């Protein structure tokens, strides 16, 4: 049976309704504000570890970079499986705040990492999830549950963005940046506008099957997000795709660039010139490029929001591009090849 080339899959609905879940994420953090502040102040943490698996590991990477930028406290993102197998190379001495991120709140490695942490380490656990009634939440000192991010499809889109917005709001709150928190209120409206403005572009790029490889470049707090959109390409479209830090791309990976490659740049404000130069160099080599940024890019946010809190805006158009490519390839974006929504293991 031919798959119709229309947005009938739940993944589509999940992508386009995500601004509502962002809104809820901001509210949830607002409601938990006093408890979060008390935990952070009483905890006196030497460092913060963010963990998850797959998409939520990439979220952990993005979250750790943003957290350290805003709060000044050392933070890192580590896959939950690595925390289980190699705790000594991933935890430093001193009290730790462990932030466990999981859409399902039941991924075995994440549940195990949290339970080991509670038994063996000094510190507290914050769980960030879309489901409040699942095993991981039993071990959280504090659970941030964004129910509006729940999903039927396997690949994370709305869920990822909702949890990322929750963590962005939590970082702004604990950094005592009320200016950032109030700016975030405008995110859902900007996200909605971008989805309507750029859906045609996402569709035509997604439907271009002359492209056979994608590279997503992002630096600093954007590397984790570049990794996540690259994973969407793999999961939904079974296409060769890799993420890199911008300047790393010249150190080997560019050997793969040619007319069938698309290099997507998640441009920053502070380092825009050297980042744009990487894209220009790749065009010289015959590659195609797509730039996303606040203004003057192929996909422009025009958000007027501070850079620290607008990173979620890189996601929706690229998720839609993966969605349309999946459908054009005759795949089912809701049920990617070989994947389950939750990985359950005997650990
Ligand atoms: C994590 C995850 C998903 C991925 C896959 C398996 O789940 O790796 O990101 O799409 O299908 O599970 P979770 O712990 O965030 O629920």
mmCIF file of N, CA and C and ligand atoms in Angstrom, residues 53-56 101-105 107 110 154-156 163 235 339-343, ligand 1:
data_model
loop_
_atom_site.group_PDB
_atom_site.id
_atom_site.type_symbol
_atom_site.label_atom_id
_atom_site.label_comp_id
_atom_site.label_asym_id
_atom_site.label_seq_id
_atom_site.Cartn_x
_atom_site.Cartn_y
_atom_site.Cartn_z
ATOM 1 N N UNK A 53 19.000 8.585 27.982
ATOM 2 C CA UNK A 53 19.430 7.619 26.956
ATOM 3 C C UNK A 53 18.887 8.075 25.603
ATOM 4 N N UNK A 54 19.665 7.918 24.558
ATOM 5 C CA UNK A 54 19.187 8.291 23.220
ATOM 6 C C UNK A 54 18.863 9.778 23.187
ATOM 7 N N UNK A 55 17.649 10.106 22.769
ATOM 8 C CA UNK A 55 17.251 11.524 22.708
ATOM 9 C C UNK A 55 17.499 12.224 24.032
ATOM 10 N N UNK A 56 17.150 11.552 25.118
ATOM 11 C CA UNK A 56 17.269 12.241 26.412
ATOM 12 C C UNK A 56 18.724 12.336 26.873
ATOM 13 N N UNK A 101 16.627 12.461 32.996
ATOM 14 C CA UNK A 101 15.649 12.889 31.989
ATOM 15 C C UNK A 101 15.165 11.653 31.229
ATOM 16 N N UNK A 102 13.856 11.489 31.152
ATOM 17 C CA UNK A 102 13.324 10.333 30.419
ATOM 18 C C UNK A 102 11.874 10.597 30.051
ATOM 19 N N UNK A 103 11.578 10.552 28.749
ATOM 20 C CA UNK A 103 10.178 10.714 28.342
ATOM 21 C C UNK A 103 9.307 9.716 29.092
ATOM 22 N N UNK A 104 9.684 8.435 29.028
ATOM 23 C CA UNK A 104 8.838 7.353 29.558
ATOM 24 C C UNK A 104 8.947 7.197 31.064
ATOM 25 N N UNK A 105 10.048 7.665 31.642
ATOM 26 C CA UNK A 105 10.369 7.425 33.066
ATOM 27 C C UNK A 105 10.434 5.937 33.376
ATOM 28 N N UNK A 107 12.938 3.810 31.256
ATOM 29 C CA UNK A 107 14.090 3.234 30.566
ATOM 30 C C UNK A 107 15.032 2.595 31.592
ATOM 31 N N UNK A 110 18.351 4.306 32.859
ATOM 32 C CA UNK A 110 18.135 5.541 33.616
ATOM 33 C C UNK A 110 17.614 5.214 35.016
ATOM 34 N N UNK A 154 7.226 6.695 18.354
ATOM 35 C CA UNK A 154 8.453 6.195 18.975
ATOM 36 C C UNK A 154 9.515 7.301 19.077
ATOM 37 N N UNK A 155 9.757 8.004 17.971
ATOM 38 C CA UNK A 155 10.807 9.029 17.978
ATOM 39 C C UNK A 155 10.320 10.258 18.755
ATOM 40 N N UNK A 156 11.188 10.785 19.587
ATOM 41 C CA UNK A 156 10.789 11.926 20.413
ATOM 42 C C UNK A 156 10.837 13.227 19.611
ATOM 43 N N UNK A 163 10.631 18.853 27.471
ATOM 44 C CA UNK A 163 11.548 18.651 28.601
ATOM 45 C C UNK A 163 12.726 19.628 28.516
ATOM 46 N N UNK A 235 16.479 7.946 12.842
ATOM 47 C CA UNK A 235 15.333 7.148 13.292
ATOM 48 C C UNK A 235 14.195 7.185 12.275
ATOM 49 N N UNK A 339 13.032 -0.058 16.086
ATOM 50 C CA UNK A 339 13.054 0.692 17.361
ATOM 51 C C UNK A 339 11.829 0.419 18.218
ATOM 52 N N UNK A 340 12.034 0.507 19.544
ATOM 53 C CA UNK A 340 10.926 0.478 20.498
ATOM 54 C C UNK A 340 10.915 1.819 21.219
ATOM 55 N N UNK A 341 9.750 2.194 21.709
ATOM 56 C CA UNK A 341 9.663 3.490 22.405
ATOM 57 C C UNK A 341 10.473 3.471 23.694
ATOM 58 N N UNK A 342 10.543 2.303 24.328
ATOM 59 C CA UNK A 342 11.279 2.208 25.596
ATOM 60 C C UNK A 342 12.188 0.986 25.534
ATOM 61 N N UNK A 343 13.431 1.161 25.962
ATOM 62 C CA UNK A 343 14.359 0.033 26.020
ATOM 63 C C UNK A 343 14.312 -0.523 27.443
HETATM 64 C C1 LIG B 1 14.932 7.060 25.519
HETATM 65 C C2 LIG B 1 14.997 6.404 24.111
HETATM 66 C C3 LIG B 1 14.344 7.230 23.048
HETATM 67 C C4 LIG B 1 14.447 6.634 21.677
HETATM 68 C C5 LIG B 1 14.269 5.134 21.609
HETATM 69 C C6 LIG B 1 14.491 4.391 22.864
HETATM 70 O O1 LIG B 1 13.713 6.971 26.099
HETATM 71 O O2 LIG B 1 16.351 6.224 23.818
HETATM 72 O O3 LIG B 1 14.961 8.487 22.975
HETATM 73 O O4 LIG B 1 13.578 7.297 20.787
HETATM 74 O O5 LIG B 1 13.134 4.711 20.940
HETATM 75 O O6 LIG B 1 14.391 5.156 24.090
HETATM 76 P P1 LIG B 1 13.276 7.733 27.407
HETATM 77 O O7 LIG B 1 14.113 7.236 28.554
HETATM 78 O O8 LIG B 1 13.474 9.197 27.189
HETATM 79 O O9 LIG B 1 11.835 7.361 27.565
#
